PDB file of C-alpha atoms in Angstrom:
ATOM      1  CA  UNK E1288     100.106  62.474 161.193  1.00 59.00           C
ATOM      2  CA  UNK E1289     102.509  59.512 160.646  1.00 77.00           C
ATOM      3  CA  UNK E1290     105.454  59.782 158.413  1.00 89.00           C
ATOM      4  CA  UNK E1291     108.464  57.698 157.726  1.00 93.00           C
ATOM      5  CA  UNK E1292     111.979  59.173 156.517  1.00 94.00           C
ATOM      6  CA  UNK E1293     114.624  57.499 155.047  1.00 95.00           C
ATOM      7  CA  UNK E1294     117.139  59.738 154.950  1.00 90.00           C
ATOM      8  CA  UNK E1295     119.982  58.006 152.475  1.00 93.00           C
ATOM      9  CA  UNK E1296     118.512  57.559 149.016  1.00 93.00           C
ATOM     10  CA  UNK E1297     121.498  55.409 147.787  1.00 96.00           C
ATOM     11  CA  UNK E1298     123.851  53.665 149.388  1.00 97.00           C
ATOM     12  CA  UNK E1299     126.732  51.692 147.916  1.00 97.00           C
ATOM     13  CA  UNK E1300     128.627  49.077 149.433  1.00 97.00           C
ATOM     14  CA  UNK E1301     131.496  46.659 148.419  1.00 97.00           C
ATOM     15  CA  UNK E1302     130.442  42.939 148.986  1.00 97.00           C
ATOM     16  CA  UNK E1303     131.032  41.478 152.265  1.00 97.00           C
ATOM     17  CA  UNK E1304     130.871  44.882 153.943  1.00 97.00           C
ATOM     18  CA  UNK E1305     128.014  45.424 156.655  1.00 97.00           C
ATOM     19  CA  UNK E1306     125.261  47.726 155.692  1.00 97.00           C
ATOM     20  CA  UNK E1307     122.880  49.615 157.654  1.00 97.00           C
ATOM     21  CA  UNK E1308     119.693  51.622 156.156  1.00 97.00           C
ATOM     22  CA  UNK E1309     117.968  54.170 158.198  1.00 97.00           C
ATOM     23  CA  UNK E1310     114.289  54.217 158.859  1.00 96.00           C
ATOM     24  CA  UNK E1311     112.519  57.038 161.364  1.00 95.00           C
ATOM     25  CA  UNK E1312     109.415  57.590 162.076  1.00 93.00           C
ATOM     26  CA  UNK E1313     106.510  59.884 163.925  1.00 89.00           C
ATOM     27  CA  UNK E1314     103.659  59.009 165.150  1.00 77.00           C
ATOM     28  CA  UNK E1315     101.763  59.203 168.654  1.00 70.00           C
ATOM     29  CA  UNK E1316     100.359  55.827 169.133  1.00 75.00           C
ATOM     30  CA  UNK E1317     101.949  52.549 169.095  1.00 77.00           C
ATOM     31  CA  UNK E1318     103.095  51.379 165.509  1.00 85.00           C
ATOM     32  CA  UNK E1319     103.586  48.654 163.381  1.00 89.00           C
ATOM     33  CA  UNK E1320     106.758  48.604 161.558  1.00 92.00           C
ATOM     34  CA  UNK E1321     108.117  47.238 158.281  1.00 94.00           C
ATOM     35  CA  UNK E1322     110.787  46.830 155.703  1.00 96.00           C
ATOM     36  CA  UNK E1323     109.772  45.808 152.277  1.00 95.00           C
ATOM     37  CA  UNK E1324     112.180  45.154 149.416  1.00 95.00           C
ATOM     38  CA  UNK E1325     111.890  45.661 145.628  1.00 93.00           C
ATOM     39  CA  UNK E1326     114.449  43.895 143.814  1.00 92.00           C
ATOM     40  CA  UNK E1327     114.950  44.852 139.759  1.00 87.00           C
ATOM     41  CA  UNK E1328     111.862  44.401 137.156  1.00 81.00           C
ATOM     42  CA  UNK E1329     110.339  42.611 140.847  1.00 84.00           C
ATOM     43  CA  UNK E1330     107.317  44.003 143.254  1.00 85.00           C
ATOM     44  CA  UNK E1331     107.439  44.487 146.622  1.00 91.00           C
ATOM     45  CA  UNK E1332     108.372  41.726 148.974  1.00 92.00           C
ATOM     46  CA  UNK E1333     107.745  41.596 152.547  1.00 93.00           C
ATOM     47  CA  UNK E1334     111.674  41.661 154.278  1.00 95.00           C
ATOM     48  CA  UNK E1335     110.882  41.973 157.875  1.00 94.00           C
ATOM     49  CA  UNK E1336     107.720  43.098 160.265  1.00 92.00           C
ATOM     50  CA  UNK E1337     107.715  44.420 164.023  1.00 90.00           C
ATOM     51  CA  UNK E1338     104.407  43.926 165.616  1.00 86.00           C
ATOM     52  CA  UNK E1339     104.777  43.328 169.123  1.00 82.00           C
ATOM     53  CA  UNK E1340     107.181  41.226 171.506  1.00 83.00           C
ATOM     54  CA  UNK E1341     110.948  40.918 171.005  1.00 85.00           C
ATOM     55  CA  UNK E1342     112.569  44.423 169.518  1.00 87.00           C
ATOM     56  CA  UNK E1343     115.124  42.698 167.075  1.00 89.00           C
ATOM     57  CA  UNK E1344     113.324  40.684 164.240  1.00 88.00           C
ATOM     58  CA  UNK E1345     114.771  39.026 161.791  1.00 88.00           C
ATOM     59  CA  UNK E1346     114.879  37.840 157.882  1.00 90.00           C
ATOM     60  CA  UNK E1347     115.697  34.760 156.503  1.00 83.00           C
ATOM     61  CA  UNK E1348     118.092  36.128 154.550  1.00 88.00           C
ATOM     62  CA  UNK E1349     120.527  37.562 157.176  1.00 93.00           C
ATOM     63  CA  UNK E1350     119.054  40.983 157.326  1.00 96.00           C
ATOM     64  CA  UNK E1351     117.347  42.391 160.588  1.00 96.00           C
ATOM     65  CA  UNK E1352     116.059  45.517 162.204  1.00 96.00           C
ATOM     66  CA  UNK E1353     115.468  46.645 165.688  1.00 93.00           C
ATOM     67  CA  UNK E1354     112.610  48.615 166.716  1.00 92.00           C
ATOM     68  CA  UNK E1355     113.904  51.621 168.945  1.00 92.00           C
ATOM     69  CA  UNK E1356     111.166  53.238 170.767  1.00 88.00           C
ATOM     70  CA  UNK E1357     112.427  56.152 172.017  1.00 90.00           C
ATOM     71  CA  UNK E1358     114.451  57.009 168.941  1.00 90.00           C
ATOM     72  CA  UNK E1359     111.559  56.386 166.591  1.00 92.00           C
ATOM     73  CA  UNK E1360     113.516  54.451 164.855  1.00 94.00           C
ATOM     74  CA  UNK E1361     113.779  50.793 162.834  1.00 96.00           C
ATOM     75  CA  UNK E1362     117.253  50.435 161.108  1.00 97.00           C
ATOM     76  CA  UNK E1363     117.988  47.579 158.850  1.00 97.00           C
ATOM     77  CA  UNK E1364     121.155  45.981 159.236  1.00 97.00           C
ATOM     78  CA  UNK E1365     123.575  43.428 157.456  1.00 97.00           C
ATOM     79  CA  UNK E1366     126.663  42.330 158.619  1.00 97.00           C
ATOM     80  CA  UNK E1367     128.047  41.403 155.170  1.00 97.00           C
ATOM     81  CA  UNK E1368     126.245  41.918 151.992  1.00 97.00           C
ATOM     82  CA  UNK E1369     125.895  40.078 148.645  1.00 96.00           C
ATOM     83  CA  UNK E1370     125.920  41.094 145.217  1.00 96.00           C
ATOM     84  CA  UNK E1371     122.022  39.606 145.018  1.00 95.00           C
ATOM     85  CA  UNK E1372     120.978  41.994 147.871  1.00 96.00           C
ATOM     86  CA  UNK E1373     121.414  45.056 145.449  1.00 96.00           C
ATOM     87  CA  UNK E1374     117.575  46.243 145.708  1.00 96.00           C
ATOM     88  CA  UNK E1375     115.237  49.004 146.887  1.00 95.00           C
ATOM     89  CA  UNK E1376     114.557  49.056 150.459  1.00 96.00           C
ATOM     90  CA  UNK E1377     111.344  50.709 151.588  1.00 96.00           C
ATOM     91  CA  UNK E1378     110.468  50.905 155.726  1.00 96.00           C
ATOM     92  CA  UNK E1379     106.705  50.876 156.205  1.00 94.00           C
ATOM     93  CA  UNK E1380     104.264  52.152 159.339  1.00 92.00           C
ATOM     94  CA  UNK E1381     101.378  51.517 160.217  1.00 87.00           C
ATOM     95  CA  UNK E1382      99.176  52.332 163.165  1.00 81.00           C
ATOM     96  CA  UNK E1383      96.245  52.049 165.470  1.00 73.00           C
ATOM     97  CA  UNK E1384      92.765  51.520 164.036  1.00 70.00           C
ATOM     98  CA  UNK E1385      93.769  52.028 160.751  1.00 72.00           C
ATOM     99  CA  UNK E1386      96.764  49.523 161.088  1.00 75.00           C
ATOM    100  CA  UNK E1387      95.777  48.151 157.427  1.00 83.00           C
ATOM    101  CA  UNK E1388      97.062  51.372 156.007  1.00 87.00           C
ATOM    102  CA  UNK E1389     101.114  51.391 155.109  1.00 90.00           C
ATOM    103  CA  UNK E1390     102.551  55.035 154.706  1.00 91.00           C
ATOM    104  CA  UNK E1391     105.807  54.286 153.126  1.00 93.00           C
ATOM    105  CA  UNK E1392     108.924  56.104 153.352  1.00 94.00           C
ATOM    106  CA  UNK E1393     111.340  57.022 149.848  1.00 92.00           C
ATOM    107  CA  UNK E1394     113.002  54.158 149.372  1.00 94.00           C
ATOM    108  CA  UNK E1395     117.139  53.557 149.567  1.00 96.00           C
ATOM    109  CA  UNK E1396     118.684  52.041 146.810  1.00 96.00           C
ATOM    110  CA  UNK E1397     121.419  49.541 148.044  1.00 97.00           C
ATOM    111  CA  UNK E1398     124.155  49.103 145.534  1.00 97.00           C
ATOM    112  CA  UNK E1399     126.479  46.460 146.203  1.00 97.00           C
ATOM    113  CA  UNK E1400     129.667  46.625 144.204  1.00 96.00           C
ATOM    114  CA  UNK E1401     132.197  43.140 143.910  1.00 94.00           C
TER     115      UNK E1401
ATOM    116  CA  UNK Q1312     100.506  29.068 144.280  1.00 57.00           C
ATOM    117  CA  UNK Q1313      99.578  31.952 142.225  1.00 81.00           C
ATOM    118  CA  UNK Q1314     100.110  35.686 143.688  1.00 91.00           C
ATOM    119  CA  UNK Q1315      98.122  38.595 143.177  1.00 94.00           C
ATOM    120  CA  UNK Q1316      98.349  39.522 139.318  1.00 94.00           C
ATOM    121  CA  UNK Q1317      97.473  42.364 137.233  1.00 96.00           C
ATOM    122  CA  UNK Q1318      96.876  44.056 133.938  1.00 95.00           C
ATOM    123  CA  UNK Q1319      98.064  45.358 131.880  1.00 96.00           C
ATOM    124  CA  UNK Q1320     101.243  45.444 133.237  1.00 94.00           C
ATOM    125  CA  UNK Q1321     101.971  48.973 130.451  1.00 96.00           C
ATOM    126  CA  UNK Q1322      99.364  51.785 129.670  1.00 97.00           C
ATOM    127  CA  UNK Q1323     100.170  54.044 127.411  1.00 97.00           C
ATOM    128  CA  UNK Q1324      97.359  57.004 127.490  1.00 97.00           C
ATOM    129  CA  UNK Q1325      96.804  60.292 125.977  1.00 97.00           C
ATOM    130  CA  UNK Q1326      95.292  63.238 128.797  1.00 97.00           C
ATOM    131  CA  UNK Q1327      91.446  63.461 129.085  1.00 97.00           C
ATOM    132  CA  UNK Q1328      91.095  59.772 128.143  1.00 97.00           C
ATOM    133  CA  UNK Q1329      89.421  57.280 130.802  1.00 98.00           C
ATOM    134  CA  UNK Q1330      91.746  53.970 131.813  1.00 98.00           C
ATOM    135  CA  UNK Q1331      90.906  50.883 133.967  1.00 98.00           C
ATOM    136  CA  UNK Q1332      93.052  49.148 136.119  1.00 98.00           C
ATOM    137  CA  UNK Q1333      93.058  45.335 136.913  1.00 97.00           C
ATOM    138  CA  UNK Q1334      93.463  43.491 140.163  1.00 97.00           C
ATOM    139  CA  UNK Q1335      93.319  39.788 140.380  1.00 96.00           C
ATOM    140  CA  UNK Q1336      94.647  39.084 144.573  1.00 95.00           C
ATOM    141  CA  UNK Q1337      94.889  35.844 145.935  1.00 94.00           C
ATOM    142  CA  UNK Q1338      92.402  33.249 146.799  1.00 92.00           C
ATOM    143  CA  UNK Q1339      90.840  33.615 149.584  1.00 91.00           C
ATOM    144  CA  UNK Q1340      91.959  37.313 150.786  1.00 93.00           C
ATOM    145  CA  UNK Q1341      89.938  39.117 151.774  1.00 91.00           C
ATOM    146  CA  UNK Q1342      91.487  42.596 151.920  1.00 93.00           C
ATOM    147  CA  UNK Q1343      92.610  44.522 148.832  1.00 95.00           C
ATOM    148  CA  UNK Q1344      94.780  47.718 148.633  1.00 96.00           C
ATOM    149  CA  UNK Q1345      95.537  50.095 145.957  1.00 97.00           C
ATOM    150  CA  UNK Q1346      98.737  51.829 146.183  1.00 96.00           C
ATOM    151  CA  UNK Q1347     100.830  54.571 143.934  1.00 95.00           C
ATOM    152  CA  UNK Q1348     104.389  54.740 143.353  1.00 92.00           C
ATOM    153  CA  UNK Q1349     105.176  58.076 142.034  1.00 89.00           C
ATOM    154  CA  UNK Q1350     108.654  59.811 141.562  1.00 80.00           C
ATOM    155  CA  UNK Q1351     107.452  62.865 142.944  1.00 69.00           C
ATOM    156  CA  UNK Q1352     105.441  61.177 145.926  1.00 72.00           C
ATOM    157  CA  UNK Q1353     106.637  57.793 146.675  1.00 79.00           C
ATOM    158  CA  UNK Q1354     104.336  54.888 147.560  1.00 89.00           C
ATOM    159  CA  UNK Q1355     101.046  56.432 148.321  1.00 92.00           C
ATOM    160  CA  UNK Q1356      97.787  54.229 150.033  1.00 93.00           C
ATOM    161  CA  UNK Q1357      94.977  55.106 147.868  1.00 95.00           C
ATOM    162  CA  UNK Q1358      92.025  53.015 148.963  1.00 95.00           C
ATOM    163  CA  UNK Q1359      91.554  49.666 150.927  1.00 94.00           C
ATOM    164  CA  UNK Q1360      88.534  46.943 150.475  1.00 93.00           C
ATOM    165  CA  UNK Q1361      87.848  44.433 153.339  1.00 90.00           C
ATOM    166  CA  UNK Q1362      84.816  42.249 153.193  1.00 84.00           C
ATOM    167  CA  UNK Q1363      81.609  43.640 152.380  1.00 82.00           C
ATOM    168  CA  UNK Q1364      82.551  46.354 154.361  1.00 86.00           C
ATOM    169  CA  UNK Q1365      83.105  49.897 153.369  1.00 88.00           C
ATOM    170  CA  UNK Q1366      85.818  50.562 151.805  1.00 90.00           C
ATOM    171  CA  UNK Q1367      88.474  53.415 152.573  1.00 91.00           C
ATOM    172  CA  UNK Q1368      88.654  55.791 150.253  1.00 92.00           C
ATOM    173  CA  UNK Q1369      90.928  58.537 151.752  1.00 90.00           C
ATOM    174  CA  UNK Q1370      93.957  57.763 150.154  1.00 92.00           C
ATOM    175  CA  UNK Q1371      92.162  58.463 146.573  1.00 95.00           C
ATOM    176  CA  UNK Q1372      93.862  61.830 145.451  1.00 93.00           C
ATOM    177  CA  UNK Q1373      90.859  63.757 143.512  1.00 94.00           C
ATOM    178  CA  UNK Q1374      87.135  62.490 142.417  1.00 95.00           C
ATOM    179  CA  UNK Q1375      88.276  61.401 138.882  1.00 97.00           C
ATOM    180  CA  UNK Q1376      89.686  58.180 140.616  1.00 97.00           C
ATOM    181  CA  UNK Q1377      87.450  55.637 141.501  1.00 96.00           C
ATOM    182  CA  UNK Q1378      87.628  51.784 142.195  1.00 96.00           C
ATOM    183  CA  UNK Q1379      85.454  48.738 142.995  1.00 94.00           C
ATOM    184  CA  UNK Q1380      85.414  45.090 144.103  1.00 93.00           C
ATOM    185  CA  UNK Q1381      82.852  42.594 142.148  1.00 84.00           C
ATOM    186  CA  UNK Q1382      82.228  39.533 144.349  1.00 80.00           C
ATOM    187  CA  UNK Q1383      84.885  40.128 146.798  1.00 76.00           C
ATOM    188  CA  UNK Q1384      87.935  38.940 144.368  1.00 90.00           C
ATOM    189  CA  UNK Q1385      88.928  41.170 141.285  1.00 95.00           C
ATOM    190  CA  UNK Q1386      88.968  45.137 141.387  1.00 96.00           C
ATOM    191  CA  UNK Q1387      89.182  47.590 138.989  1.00 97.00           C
ATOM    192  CA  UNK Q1388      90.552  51.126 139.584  1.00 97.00           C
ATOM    193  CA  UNK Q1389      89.612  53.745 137.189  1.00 97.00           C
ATOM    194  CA  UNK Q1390      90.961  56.630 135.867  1.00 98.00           C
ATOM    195  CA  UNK Q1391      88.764  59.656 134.541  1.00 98.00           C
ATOM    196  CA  UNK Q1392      90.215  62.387 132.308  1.00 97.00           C
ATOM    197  CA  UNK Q1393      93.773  61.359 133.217  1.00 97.00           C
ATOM    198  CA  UNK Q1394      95.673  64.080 133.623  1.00 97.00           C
ATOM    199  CA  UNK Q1395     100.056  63.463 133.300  1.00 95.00           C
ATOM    200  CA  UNK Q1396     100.641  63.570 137.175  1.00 93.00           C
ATOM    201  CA  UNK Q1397      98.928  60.749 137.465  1.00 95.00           C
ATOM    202  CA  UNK Q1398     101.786  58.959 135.021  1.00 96.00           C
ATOM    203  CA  UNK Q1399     102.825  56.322 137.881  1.00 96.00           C
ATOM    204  CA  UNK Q1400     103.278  52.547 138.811  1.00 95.00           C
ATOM    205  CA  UNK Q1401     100.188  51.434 140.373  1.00 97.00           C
ATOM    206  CA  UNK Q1402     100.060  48.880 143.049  1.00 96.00           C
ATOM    207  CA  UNK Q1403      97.689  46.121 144.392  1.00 96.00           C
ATOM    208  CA  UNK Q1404      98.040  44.051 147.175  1.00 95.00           C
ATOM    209  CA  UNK Q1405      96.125  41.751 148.875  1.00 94.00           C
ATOM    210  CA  UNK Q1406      95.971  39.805 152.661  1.00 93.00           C
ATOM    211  CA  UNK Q1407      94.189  37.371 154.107  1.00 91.00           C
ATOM    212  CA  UNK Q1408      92.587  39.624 156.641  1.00 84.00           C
ATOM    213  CA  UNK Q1409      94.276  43.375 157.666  1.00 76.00           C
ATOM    214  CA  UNK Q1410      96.500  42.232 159.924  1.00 76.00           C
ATOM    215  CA  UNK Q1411      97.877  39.941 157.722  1.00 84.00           C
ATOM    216  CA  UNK Q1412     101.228  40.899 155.615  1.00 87.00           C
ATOM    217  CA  UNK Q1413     100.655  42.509 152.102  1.00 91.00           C
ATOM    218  CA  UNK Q1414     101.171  40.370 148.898  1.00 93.00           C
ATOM    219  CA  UNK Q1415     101.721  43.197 146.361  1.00 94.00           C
ATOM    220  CA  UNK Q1416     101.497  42.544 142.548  1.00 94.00           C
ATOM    221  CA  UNK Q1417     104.117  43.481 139.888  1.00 92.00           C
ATOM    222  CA  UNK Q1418     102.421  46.624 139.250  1.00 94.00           C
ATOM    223  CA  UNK Q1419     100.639  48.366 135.936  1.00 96.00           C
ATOM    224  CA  UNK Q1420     102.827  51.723 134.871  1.00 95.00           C
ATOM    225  CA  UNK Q1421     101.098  54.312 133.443  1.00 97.00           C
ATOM    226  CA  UNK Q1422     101.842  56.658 131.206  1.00 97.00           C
ATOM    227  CA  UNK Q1423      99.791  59.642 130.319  1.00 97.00           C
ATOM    228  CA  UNK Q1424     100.868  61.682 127.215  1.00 95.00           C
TER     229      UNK Q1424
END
């Protein structure tokens, strides 16, 4: 069965500092990976997707992940943070025939302090 | 344009009573997911529409949850005999078709007494 882990449940930063938050994953068959973000009193918003093609994707707001095959992994990344990024982060699978179907992992909180 | 919406966005319940859940997704999608965001579990899939088709219902954690889809557009997800581990933020989102990224509404927390 799939499952996701995010292993850090918080993690603070000072602005400006590069951030990374850690996403693994299990499953057999090929996958279909995400990052959602949920910023305060907001729902979920679609940060990033890996479907297929190039391994690094990217957000529009200077975040990205790379999809690691053989570590079953899909790390977000920042290379300096902002205040406003202080949100939940939430990695997302998906896979095969029932690729509708997103089993989240627990969410990090990313605190960003001035 | 508008996103998906729902109502109410607060339910306060006492245990044994019945609720009802609101989903209004966007124009023109035609896929529809239920989700659960629970302290103790996370975000859980509970049950997907797409179409006229069947819908997928494994998600859905006992019988005393139920939902449907009138006319392809709005669906309601009900509650029977709430019991309090079902206190949670519940999610809907909706796509254009399943492959298609997940809009996801602001939620409707409930709290069961």
């Amino acid at each position: 069965a799939q499952s996701v882990t995010q292993l850090d449940s918080q993690v603070p930063v000072f602005e400006e500092a590069p951030v990374e938050l850690r996403c693994n994953y299990s499953s057999s068959v090929s996958v279909y990976l995400f990052w959602y973000v949920q910023y305060p009193n907001q729902g979920l918003q679609l940060l990033l997707k890996y479907l297929s093609g190039s391994t690094l994707v990217e957000s529009i707001n200077g975040f990205e992940a790379e999809f690691n095959k053989s570590q079953t992994s899909f790390h977000l990344r920042k290379p300096s943070v902002h205040i406003s990024d202080t949100a939940e982060y939430f990695c997302a699978v998906s896979e095969g025939d029932s690729s509708y179907k997103l089993i989240f992992g627990s969410g990090t909180r990313l605190l960003v302090r001035p | 344009g508008a996103g998906v919406s729902q109502s109410p966005s607060n339910k306060v319940t006492e245990k044994g009573k019945d609720v009802e859940l609101r989903c209004d997704p966007i124009s023109g999608h035609t896929a529809l997911y239920w989700y659960r965001q629970s302290l103790g579990q996370g975000l859980e899939f509970l049950i997907y529409f797409q179409g006229n088709s069947a819908p997928d219902k494994s998600g859905l954690p006992s019988d005393r949850f139920s939902a449907e889809r009138t006319g392809g557009s709005v669906s309601t997800l009900t509650i029977q005999r709430t019991q309090q581990e079902d206190s949670a933020v519940y999610l809907c989102a909706s796509s254009l078709g399943h492959w298609d990224t997940q809009y996801f509404g602001p939620g409707t927390r409930l709290t069961v007494l």
